[in-house]
PDB file of C-alpha atoms in Angstrom:
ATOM      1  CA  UNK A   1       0.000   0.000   0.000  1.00 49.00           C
ATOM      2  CA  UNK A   2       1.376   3.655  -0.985  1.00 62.00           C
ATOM      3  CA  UNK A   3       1.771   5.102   2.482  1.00 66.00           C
ATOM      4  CA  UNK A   4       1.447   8.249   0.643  1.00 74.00           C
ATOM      5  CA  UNK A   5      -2.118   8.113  -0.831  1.00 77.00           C
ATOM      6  CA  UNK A   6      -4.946   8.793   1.760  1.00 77.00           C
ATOM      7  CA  UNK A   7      -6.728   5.699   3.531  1.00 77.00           C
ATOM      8  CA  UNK A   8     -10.122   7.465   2.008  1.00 75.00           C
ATOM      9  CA  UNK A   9      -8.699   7.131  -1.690  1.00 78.00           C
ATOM     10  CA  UNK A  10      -7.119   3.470  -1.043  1.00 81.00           C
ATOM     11  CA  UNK A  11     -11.096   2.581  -0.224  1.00 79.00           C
ATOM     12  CA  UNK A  12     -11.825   4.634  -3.411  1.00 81.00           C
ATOM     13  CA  UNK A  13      -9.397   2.204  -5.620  1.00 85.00           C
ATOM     14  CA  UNK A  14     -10.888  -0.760  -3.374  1.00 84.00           C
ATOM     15  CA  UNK A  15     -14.517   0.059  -4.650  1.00 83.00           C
ATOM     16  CA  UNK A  16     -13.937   0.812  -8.355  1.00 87.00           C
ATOM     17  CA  UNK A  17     -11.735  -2.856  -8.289  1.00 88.00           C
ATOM     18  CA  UNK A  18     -14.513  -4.699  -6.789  1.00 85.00           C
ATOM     19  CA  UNK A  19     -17.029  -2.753  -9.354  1.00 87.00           C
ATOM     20  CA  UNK A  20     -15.007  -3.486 -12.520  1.00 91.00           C
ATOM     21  CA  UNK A  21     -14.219  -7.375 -11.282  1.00 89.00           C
ATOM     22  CA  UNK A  22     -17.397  -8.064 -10.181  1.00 87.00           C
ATOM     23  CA  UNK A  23     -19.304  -7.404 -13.590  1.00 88.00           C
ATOM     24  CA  UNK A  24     -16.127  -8.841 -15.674  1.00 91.00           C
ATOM     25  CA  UNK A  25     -16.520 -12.139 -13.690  1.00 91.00           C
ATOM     26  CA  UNK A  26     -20.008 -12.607 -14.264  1.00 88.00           C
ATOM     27  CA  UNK A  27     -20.698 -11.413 -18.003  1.00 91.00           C
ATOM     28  CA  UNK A  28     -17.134 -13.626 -18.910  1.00 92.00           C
ATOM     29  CA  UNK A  29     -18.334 -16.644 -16.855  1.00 92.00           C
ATOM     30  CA  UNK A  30     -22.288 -16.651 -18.431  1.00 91.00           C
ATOM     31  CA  UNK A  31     -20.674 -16.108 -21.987  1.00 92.00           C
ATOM     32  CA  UNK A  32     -18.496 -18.659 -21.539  1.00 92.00           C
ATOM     33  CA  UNK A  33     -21.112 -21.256 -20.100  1.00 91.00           C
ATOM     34  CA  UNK A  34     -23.095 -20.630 -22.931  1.00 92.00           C
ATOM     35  CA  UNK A  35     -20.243 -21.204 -25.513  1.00 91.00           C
ATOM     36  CA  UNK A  36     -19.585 -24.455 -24.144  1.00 90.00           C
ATOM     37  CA  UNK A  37     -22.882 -25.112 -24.337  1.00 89.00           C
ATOM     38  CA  UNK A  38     -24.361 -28.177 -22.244  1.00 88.00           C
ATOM     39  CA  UNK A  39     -20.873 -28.527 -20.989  1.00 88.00           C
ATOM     40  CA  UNK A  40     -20.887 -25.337 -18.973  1.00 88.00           C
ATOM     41  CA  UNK A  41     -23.546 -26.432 -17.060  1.00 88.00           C
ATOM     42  CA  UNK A  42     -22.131 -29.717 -15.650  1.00 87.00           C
ATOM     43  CA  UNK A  43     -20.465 -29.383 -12.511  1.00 85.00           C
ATOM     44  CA  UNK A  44     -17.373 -30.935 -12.952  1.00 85.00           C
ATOM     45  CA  UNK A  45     -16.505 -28.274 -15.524  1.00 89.00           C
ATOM     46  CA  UNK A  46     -16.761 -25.711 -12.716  1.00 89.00           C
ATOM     47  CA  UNK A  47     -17.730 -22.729 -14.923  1.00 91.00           C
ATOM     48  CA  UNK A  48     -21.315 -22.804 -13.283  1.00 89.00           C
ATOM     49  CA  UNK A  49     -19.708 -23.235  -9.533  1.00 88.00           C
ATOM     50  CA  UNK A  50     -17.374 -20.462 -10.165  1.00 90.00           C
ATOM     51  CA  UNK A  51     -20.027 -18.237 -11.493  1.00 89.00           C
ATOM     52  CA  UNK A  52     -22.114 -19.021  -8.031  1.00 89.00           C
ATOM     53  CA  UNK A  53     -19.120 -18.590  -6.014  1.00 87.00           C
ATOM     54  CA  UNK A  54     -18.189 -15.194  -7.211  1.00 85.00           C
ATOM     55  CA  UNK A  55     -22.011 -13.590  -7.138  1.00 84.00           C
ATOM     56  CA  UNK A  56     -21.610 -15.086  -3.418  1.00 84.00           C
ATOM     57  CA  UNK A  57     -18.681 -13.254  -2.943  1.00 79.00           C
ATOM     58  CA  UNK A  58     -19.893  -9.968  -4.801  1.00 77.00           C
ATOM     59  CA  UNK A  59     -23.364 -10.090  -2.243  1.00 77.00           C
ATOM     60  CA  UNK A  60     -20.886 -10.880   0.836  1.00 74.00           C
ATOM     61  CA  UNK A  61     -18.920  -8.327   0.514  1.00 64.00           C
ATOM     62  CA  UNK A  62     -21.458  -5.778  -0.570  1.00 63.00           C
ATOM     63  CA  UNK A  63     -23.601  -4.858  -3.271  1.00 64.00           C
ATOM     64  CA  UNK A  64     -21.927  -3.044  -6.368  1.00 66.00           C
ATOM     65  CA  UNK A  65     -24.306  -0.407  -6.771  1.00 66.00           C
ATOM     66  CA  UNK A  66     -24.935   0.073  -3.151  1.00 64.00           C
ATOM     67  CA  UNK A  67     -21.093   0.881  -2.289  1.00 63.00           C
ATOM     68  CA  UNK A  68     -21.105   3.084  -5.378  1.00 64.00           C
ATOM     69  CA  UNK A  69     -23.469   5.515  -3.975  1.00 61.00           C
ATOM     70  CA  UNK A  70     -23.357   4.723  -0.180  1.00 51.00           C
ATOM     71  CA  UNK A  71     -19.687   3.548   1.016  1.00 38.00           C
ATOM     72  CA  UNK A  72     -19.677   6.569   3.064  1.00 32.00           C
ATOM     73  CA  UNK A  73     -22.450   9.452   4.385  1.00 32.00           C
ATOM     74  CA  UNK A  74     -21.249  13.288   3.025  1.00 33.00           C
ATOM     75  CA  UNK A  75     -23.216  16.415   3.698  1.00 30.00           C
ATOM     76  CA  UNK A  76     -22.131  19.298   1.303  1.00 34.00           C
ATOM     77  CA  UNK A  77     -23.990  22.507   1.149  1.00 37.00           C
ATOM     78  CA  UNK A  78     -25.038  24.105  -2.724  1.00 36.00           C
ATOM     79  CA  UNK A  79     -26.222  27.657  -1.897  1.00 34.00           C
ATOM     80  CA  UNK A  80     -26.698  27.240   1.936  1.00 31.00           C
ATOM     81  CA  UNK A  81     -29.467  24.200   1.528  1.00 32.00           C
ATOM     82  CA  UNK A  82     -28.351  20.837   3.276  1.00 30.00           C
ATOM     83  CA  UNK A  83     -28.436  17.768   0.883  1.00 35.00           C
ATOM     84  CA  UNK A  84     -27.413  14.679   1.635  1.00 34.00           C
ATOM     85  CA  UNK A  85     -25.774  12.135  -1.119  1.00 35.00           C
ATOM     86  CA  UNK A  86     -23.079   8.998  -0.267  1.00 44.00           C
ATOM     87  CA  UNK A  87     -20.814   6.686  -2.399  1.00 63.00           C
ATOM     88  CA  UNK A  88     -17.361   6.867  -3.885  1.00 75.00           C
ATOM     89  CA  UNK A  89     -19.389   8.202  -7.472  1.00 79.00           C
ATOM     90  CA  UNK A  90     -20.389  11.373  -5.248  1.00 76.00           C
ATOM     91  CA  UNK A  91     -17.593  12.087  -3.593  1.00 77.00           C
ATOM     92  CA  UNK A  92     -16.095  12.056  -6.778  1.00 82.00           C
ATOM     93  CA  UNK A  93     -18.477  14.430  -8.429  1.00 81.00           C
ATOM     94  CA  UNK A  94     -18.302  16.960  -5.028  1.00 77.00           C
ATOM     95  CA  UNK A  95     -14.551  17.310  -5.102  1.00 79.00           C
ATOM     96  CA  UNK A  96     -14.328  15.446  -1.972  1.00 76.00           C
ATOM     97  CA  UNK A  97     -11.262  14.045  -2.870  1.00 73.00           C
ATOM     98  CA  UNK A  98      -9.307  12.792  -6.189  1.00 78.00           C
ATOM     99  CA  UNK A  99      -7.965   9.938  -7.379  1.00 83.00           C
ATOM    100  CA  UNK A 100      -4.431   9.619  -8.196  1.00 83.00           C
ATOM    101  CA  UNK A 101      -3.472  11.416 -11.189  1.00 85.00           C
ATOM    102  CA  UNK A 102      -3.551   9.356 -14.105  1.00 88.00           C
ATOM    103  CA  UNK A 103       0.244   8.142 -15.327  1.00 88.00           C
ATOM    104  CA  UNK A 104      -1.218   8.447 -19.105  1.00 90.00           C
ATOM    105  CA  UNK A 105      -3.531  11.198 -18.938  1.00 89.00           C
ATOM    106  CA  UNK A 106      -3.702  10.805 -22.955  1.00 90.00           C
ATOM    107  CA  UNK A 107      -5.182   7.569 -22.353  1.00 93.00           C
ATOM    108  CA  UNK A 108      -8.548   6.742 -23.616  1.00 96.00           C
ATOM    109  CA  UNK A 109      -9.687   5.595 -20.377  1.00 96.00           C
ATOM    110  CA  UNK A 110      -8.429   8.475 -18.836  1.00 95.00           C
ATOM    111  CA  UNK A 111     -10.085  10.992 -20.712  1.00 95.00           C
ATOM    112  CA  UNK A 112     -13.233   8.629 -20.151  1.00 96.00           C
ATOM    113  CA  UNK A 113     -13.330   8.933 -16.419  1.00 94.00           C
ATOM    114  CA  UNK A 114     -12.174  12.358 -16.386  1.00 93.00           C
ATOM    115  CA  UNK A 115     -14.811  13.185 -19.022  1.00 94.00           C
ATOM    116  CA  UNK A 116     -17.711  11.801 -16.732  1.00 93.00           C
ATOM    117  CA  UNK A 117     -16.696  12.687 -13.161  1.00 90.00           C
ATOM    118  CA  UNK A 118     -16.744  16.479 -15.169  1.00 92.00           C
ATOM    119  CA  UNK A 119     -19.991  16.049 -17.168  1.00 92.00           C
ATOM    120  CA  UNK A 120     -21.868  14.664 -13.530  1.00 90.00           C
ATOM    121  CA  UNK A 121     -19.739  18.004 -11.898  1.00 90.00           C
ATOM    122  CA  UNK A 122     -21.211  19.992 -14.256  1.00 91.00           C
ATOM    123  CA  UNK A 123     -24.971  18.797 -14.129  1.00 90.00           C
ATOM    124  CA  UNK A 124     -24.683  19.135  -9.962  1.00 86.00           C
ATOM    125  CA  UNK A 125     -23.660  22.745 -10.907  1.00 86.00           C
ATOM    126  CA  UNK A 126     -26.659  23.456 -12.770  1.00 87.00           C
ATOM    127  CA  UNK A 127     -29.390  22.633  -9.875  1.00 84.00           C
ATOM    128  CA  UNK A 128     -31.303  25.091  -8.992  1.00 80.00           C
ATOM    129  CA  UNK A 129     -34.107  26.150  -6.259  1.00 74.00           C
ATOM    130  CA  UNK A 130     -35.857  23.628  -4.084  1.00 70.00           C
ATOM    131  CA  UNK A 131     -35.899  20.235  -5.767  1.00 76.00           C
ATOM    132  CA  UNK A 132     -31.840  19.735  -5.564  1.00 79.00           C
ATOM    133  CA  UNK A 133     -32.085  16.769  -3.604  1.00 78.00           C
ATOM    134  CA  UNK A 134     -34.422  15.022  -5.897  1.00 83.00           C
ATOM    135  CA  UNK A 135     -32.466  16.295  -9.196  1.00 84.00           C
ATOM    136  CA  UNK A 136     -29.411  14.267  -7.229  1.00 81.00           C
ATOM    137  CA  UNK A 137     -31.416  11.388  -6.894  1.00 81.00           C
ATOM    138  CA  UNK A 138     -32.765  11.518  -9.880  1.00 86.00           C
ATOM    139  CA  UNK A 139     -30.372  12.409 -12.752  1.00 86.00           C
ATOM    140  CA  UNK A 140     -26.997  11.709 -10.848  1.00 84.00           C
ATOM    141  CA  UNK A 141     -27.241   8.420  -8.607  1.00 83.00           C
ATOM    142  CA  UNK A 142     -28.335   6.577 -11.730  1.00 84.00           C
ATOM    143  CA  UNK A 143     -24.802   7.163 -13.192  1.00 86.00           C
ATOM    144  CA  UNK A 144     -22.736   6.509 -10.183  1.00 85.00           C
ATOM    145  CA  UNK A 145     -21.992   2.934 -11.080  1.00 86.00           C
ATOM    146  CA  UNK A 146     -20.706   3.737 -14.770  1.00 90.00           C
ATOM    147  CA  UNK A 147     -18.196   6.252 -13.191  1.00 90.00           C
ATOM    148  CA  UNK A 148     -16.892   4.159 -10.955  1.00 89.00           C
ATOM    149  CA  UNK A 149     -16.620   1.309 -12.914  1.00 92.00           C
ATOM    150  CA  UNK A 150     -15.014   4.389 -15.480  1.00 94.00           C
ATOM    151  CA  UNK A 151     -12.537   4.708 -12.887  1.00 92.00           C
ATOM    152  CA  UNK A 152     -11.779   0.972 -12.167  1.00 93.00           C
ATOM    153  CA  UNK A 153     -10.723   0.685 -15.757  1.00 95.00           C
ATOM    154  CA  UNK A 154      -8.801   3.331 -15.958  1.00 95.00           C
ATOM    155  CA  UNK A 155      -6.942   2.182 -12.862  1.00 93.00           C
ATOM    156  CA  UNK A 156      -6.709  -1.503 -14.188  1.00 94.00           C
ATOM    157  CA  UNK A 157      -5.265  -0.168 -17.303  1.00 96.00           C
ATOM    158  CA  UNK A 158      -2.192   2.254 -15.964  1.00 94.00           C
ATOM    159  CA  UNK A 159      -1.305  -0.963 -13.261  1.00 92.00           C
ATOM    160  CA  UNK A 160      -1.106  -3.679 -16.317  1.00 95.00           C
ATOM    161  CA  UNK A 161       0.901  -0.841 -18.248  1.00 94.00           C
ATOM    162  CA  UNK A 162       2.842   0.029 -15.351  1.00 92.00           C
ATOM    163  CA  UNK A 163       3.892  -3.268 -14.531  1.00 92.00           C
ATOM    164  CA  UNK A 164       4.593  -4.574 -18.096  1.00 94.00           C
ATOM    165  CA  UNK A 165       1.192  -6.331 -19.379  1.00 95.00           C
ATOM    166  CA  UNK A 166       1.899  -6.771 -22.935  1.00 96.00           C
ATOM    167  CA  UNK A 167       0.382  -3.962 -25.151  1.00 95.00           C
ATOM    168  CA  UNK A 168      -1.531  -6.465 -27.710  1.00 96.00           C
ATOM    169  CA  UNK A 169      -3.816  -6.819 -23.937  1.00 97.00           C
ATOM    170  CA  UNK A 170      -3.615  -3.754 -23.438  1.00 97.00           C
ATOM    171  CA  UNK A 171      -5.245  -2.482 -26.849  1.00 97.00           C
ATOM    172  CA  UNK A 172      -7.796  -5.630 -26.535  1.00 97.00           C
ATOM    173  CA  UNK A 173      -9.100  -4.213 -22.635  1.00 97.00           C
ATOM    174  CA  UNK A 174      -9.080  -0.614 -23.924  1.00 97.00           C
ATOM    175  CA  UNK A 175     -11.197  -1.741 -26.840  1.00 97.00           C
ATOM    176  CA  UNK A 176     -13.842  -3.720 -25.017  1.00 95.00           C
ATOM    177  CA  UNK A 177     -14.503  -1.077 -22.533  1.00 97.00           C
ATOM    178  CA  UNK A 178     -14.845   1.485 -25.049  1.00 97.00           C
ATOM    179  CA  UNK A 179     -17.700  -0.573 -26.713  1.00 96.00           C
ATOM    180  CA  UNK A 180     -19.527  -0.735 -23.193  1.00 95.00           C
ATOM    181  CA  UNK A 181     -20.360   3.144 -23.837  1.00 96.00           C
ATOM    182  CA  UNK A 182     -19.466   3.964 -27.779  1.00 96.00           C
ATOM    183  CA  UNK A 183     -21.808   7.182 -27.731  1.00 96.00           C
ATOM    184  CA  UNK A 184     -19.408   8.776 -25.172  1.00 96.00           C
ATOM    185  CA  UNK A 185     -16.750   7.786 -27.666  1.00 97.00           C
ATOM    186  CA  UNK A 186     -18.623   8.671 -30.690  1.00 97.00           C
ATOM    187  CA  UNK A 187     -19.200  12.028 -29.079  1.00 95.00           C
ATOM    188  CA  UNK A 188     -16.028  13.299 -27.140  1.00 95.00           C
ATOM    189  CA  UNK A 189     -12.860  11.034 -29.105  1.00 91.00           C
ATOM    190  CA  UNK A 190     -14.263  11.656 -31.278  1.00 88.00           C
ATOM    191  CA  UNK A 191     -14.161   8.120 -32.843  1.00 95.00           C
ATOM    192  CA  UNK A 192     -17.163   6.665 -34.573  1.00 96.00           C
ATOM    193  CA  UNK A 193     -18.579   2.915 -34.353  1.00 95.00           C
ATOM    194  CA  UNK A 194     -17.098   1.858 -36.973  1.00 96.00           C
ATOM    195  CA  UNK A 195     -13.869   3.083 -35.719  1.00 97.00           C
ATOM    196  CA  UNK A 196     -14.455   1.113 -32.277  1.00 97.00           C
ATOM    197  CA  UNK A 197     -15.296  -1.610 -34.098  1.00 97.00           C
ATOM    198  CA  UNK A 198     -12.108  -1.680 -36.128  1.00 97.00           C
ATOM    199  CA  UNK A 199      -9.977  -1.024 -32.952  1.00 97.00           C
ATOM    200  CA  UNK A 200     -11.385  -4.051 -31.342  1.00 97.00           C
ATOM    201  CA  UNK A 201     -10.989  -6.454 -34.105  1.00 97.00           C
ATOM    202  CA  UNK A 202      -7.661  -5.437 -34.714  1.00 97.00           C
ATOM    203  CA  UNK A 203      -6.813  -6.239 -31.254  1.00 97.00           C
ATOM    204  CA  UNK A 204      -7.941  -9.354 -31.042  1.00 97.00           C
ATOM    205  CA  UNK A 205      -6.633 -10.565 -34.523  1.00 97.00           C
ATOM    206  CA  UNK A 206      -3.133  -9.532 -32.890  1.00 97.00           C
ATOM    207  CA  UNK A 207      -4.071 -11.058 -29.604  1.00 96.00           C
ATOM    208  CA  UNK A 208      -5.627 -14.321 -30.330  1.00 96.00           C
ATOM    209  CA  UNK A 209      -2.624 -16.188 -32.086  1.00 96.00           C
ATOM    210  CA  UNK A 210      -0.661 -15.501 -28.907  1.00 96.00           C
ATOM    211  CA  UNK A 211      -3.536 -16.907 -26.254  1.00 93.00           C
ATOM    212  CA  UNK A 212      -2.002 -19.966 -25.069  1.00 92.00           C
ATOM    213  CA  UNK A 213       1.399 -18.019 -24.358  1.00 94.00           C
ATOM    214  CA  UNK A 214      -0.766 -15.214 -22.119  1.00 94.00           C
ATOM    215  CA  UNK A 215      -2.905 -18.039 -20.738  1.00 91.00           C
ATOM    216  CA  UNK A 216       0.431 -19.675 -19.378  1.00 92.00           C
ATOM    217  CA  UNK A 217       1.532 -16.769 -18.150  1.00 92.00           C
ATOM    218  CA  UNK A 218      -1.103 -16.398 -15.723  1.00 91.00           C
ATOM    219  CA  UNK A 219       0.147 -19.330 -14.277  1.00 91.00           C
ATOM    220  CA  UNK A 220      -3.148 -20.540 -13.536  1.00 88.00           C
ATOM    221  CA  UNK A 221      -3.041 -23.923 -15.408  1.00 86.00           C
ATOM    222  CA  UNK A 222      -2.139 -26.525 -12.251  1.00 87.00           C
ATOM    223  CA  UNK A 223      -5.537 -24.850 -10.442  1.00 87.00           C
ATOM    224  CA  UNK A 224      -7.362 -25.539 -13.532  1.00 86.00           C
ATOM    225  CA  UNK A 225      -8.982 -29.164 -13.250  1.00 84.00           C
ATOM    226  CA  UNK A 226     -12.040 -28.739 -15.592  1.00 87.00           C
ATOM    227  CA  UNK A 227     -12.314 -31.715 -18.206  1.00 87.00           C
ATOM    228  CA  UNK A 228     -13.031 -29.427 -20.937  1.00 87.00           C
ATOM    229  CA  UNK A 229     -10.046 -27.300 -20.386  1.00 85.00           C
ATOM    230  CA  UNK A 230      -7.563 -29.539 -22.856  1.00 82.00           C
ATOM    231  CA  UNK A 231      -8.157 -31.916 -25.271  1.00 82.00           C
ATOM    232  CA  UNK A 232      -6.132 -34.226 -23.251  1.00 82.00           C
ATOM    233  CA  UNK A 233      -8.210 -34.176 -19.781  1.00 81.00           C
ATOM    234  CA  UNK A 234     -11.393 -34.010 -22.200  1.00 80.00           C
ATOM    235  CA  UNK A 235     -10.147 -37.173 -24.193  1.00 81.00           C
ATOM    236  CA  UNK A 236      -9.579 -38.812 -20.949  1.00 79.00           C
ATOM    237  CA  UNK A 237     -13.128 -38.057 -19.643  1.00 75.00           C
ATOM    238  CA  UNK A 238     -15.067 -39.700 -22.661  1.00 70.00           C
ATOM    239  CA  UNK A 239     -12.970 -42.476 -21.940  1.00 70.00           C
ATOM    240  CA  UNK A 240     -13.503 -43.065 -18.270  1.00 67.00           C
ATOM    241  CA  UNK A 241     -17.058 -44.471 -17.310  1.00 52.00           C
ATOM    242  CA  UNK A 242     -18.743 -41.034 -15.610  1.00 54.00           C
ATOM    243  CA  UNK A 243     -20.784 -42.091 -12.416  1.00 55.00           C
ATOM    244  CA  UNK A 244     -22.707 -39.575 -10.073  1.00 52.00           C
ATOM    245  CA  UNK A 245     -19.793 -40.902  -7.436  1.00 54.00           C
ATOM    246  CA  UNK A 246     -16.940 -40.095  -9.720  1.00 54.00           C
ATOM    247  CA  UNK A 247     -18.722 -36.722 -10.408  1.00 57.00           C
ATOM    248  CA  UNK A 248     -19.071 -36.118  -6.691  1.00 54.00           C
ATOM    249  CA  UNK A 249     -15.510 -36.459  -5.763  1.00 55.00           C
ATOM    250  CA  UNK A 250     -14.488 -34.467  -8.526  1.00 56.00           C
ATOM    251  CA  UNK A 251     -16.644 -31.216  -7.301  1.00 55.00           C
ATOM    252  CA  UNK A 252     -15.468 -31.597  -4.098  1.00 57.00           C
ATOM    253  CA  UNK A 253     -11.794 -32.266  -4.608  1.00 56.00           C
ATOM    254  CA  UNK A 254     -12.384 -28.764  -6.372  1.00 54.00           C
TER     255      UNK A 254
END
């Protein structure tokens, strides 16, 4: 831990990492249950489990959404009326406190989160008269969990960069998240759909040929035990007689 960053913004970085991991775990895990199709539903495969076990973490350890707009309790005063708003997202918005400066401000993802803590600054700026409060509620809470997750990415992105992820990943991550809100690309890169589009499929026509070498380098592959993981352990499974006993050991040797 930087001794040097404030324990408020370490909880900041805390939240946006759980935001961005939490919806990358469970959108990656469905897609891929459904691409192995009846597969990924068998147990012994452990996509399904996994899936489970992660929404069971996400729930224990607090709702997304929830410690987006209520980690913490602020009061802040707009033109001597009390309001009352919470979460990481508003702190954000209210100049509470920043997050570390970005190492590639030039980034895409930089400019993204930059470009909607300012836009939400900017709308809390133009409330006016009695109804502030419910203009809070109503046209900023809904975006609190984009800009945090805005900020998880960009924070994911400088760390792989900063610590040497190779740049064929890096274009691939900064691609996909761009397509999870191409208007605010189309509007303020500015780079059209098409463009996006492009970007992405370049990226993973450069990434792809190189998967097995990044998979290994995770150095996940002696924790992976799913059948359908290699041709070998899958070979091996249509050739072993599969009993409900077999299948229960292997779930819970898992």
């Amino acid at each position: 831990m930087d001794r040097d960053i404030p324990y408020i913004v370490h909880q900041g970085i805390t939240a946006a990492f759980k935001a961005v991991l939490t919806r990358a775990t469970q959108e990656s895990l469905y897609s891929l249950a459904e691409r192995c199709g009846t597969q990924g539903l068998f147990g012994y495969n452990n996509i399904v489990n996994n899936q489970i076990e992660a929404r069971g973490n996400s729930i224990a350890e607090g709702d997304t959404l929830a410690l987006s707009i209520r980690a913490c309790v602020l009061q802040f005063r707009i033109d001597h009326k009390l309001m009352c708003c919470a979460g990481l997202a508003a702190e954000l918005i209210l100049g509470r406190y920043d997050m570390p400066q970005p190492l590639y401000p030039s980034c895409l993802l930089s400019m993204y989160e930059i470009g909607l803590i300012e836009h939400a600054r900017g709308i809390v700026g133009s409330f006016e008269g009695a109804r502030k409060r419910e203009e809070f509620n109503w046209r900023i809470l809904p975006r609190c969990q984009i800009l945090v997750e805005a900020v998880g990415h960009q924070i994911a992105y400088e760390s792989a960069a900063y610590y040497g992820v190779d740049l064929k990943l890096l274009d691939l991550y900064e691609a996909r998240v761009m397509l999870r809100d191409p208007g605010w690309f189309v509007k303020n890169a500015p780079l059209d759909t098409e463009t996006q589009l492009k970007m992405e499929m370049e990226a993973m026509d450069a990434a792809v040929p190189r998967l097995e070498e990044f998979l290994d380098a995770t150095g996940a592959g002696p924790y992976c035990t799913a059948p359908i993981a290699s041709n070998k352990s899958w070979t091996d499974l249509k050739h072993m007689r599969v009993t409900p006993g077999w299948i229960f050991m292997r779930i819970t040797r898992n």
